[in-house]
Structures are given as structure tokens and as C-alpha cells.
Tab-separated table of C-alpha atoms in Angstrom:
chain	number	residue	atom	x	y	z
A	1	UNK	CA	65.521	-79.558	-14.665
A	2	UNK	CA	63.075	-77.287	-16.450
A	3	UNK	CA	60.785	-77.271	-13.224
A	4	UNK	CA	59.800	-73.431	-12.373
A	5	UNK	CA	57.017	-74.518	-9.856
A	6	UNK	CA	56.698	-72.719	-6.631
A	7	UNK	CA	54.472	-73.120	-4.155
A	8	UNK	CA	53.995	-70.246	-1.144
A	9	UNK	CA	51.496	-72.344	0.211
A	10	UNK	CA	54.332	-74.624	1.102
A	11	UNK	CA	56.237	-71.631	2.236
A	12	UNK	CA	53.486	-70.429	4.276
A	13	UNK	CA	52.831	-74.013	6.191
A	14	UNK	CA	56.461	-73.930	7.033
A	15	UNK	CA	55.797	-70.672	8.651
A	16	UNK	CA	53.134	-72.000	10.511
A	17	UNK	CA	55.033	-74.968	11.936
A	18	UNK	CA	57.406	-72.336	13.089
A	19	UNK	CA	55.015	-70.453	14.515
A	20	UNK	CA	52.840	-72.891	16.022
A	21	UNK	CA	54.165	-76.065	15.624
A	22	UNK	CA	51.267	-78.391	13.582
A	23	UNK	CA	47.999	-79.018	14.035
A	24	UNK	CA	45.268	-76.791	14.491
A	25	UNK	CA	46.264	-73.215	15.643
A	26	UNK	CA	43.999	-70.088	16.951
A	27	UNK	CA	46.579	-67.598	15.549
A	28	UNK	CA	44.667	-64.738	16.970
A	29	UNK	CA	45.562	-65.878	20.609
A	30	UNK	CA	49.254	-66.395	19.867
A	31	UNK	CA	51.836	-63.799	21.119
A	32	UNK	CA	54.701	-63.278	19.094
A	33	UNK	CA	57.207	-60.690	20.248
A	34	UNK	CA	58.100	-57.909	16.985
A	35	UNK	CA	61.728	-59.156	16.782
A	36	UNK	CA	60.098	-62.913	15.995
A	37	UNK	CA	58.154	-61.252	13.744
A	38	UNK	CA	60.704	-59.212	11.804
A	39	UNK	CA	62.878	-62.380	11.534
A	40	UNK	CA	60.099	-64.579	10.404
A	41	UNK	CA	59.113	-62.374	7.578
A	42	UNK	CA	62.486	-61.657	7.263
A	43	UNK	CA	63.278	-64.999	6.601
A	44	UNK	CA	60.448	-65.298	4.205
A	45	UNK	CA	61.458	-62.638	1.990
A	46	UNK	CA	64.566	-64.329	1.579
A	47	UNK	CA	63.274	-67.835	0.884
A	48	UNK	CA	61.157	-66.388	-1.975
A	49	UNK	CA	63.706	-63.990	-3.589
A	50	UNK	CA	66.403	-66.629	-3.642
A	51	UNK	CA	63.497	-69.423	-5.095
A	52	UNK	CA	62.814	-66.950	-7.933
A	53	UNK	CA	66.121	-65.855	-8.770
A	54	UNK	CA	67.555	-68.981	-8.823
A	55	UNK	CA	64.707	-70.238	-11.141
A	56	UNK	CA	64.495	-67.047	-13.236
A	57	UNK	CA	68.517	-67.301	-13.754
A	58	UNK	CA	67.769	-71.231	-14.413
A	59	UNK	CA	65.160	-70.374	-17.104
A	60	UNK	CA	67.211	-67.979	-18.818
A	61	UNK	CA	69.998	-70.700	-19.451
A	62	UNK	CA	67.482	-73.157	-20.121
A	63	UNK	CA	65.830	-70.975	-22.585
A	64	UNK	CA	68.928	-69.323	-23.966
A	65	UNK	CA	67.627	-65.817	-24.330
A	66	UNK	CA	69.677	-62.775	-23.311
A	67	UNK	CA	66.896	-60.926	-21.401
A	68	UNK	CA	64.800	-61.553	-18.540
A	69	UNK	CA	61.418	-59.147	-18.129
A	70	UNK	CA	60.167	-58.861	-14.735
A	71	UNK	CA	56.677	-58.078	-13.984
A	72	UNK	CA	53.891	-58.284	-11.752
A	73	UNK	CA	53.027	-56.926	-8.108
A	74	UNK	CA	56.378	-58.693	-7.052
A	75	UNK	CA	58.547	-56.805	-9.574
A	76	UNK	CA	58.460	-53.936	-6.827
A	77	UNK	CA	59.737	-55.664	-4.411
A	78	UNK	CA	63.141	-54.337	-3.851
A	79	UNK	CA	65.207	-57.014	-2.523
A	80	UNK	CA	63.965	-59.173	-5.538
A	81	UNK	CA	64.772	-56.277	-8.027
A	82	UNK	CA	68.329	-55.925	-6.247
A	83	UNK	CA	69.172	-60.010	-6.368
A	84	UNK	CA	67.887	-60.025	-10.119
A	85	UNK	CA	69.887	-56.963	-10.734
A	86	UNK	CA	73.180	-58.666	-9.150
A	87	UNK	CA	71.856	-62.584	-10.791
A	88	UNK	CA	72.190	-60.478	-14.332
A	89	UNK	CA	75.276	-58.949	-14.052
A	90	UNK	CA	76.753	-61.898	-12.716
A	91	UNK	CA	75.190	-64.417	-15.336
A	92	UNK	CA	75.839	-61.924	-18.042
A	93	UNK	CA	72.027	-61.523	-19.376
A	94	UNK	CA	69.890	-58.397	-19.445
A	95	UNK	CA	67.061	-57.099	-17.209
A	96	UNK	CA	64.001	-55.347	-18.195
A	97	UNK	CA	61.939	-54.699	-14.787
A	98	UNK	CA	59.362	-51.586	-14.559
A	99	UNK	CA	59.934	-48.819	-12.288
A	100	UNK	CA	57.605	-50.018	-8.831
A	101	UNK	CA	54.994	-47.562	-9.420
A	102	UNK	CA	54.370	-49.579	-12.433
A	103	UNK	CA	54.090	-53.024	-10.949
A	104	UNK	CA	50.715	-53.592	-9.824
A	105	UNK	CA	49.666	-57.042	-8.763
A	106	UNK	CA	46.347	-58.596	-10.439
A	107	UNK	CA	43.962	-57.259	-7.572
A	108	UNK	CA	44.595	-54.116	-8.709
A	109	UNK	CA	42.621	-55.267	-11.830
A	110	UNK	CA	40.338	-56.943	-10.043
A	111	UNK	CA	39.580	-53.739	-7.582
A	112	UNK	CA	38.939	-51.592	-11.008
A	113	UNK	CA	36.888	-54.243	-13.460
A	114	UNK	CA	34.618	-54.125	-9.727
A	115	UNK	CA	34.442	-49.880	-9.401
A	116	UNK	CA	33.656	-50.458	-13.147
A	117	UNK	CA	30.632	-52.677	-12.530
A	118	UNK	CA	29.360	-50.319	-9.191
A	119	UNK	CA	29.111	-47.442	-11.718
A	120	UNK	CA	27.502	-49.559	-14.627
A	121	UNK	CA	29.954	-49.358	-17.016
A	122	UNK	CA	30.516	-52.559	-18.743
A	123	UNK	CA	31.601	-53.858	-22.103
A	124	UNK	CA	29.449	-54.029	-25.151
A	125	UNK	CA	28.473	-57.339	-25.232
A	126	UNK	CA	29.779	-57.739	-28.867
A	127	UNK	CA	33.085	-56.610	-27.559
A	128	UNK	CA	35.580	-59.385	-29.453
A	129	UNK	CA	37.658	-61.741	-27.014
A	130	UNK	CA	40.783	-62.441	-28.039
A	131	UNK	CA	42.846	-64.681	-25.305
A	132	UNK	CA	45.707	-65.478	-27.876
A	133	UNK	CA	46.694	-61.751	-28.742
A	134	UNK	CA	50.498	-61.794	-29.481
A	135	UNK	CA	52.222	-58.636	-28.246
A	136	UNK	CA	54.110	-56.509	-30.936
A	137	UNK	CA	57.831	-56.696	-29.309
């Protein structure tokens, strides 16, 4: 199955329902105690890392390369980084992840291109786009 979709917002409705039960909610007047809390995001946490390992280890076979390279605000997660560390070693392929301090999601981005634009400092507008760059690996 060469299917790497996930959906949180799936995730996050199933939350919900066990939260709330369905329909529509006023989540501000709800009362959840911190141990339902803990074990909700708790529970959470482990539905995502064990969606993406299994898919990254999945794509890896699928793909037959020898290295997986993690990125993204999510890389710094570290019970992701410590399930794709284990998923490697067990599936015998190699893993490239950044140090956390060096996995920034895409709002960081976002927050700078906008501190960029309060100060007036924007690109020439000749500056050449080039969306299909390839990266010298």
C-alpha cells in the first residue's frame, strides 16, 4: 500500500468525541481533571508517533533506499526521534534527523517573512523564483 496520508484532523475529532462526546461542544465550559488531560495527550502523542513510524518504515521498504531524513517542527519531538531511532536499527536503514534546535516548524518562517515586512524589507521584485531547485546532495 503506498498510502502515506495522515490526517490529525481525524485524530483531533476522535479527541473530541472523547472529550465531549459529538455534536456541538462549548469546550471552554468543560472541566477536565489534569490526569484526563495528561492521558489524552498522552495518548495522542502515541497515536501520531506510531502513524509516522510505521509509514516512514513502510516508505523506506517501498522506496528501497537505505536512509530516512527527518525534518520539520516534528523532528524535535523526542518520542518520535526515539521510535525512529529504534524503527532504524531494527529495520536495518539509516537515520539522518537534525539536532531539535534545528527543527523549526513552517510558522517559524512565516513569523520572520512577517517581522521582515513590519520593517520594510522585502525582495527586489526581479528577485528570480525558482520552485523546482534540486538540492546538491
Amino acid at each position: 500500500d503506498a498510502n502515506f496520508n495522515f490526517s490529525f484532523s481525524g485524530l483531533k475529532t476522535a479527541v473530541r468525541y472523547a472529550i465531549a462526546g459529538p455534536g456541538k461542544v462549548d469546550f471552554d465550559s468543560l472541566q477536565i481533571d489534569d490526569r484526563t488531560k495528561a492521558d489524552l495527550c498522552a495518548s495522542f502523542e502515541a497515536a501520531v508517533v506510531e502513524c509516522l513510524v510505521a509509514k516512514s518504515v513502510r516508505a523506506v521498504r517501498l522506496c528501497r533506499v537505505d536512509r530516512l531524513c527527518v525534518g520539520g517542527g516534528v523532528a524535535a519531538n523526542p518520542s518520535l526521534r526515539d521510535a525512529l531511532t529504534a524503527a532504524a536499527r531494527k529495520h536495518r536503514f539509516s537515520l539522518s534527523i537534525a539536532p531539535p534546535e534545528l527543527c523549526t516548524d513552517n510558522a517559524v518562517m512565516g513569523a520572520i517573512g512577517w517581522e521582515q515586512i513590519r520593517r520594510g524589507q522585502f525582495a527586489p521584485p526581479d528577485l528570480d523564483i525558482q520552485p523546482g531547485l534540486q538540492r546538491g546532495f
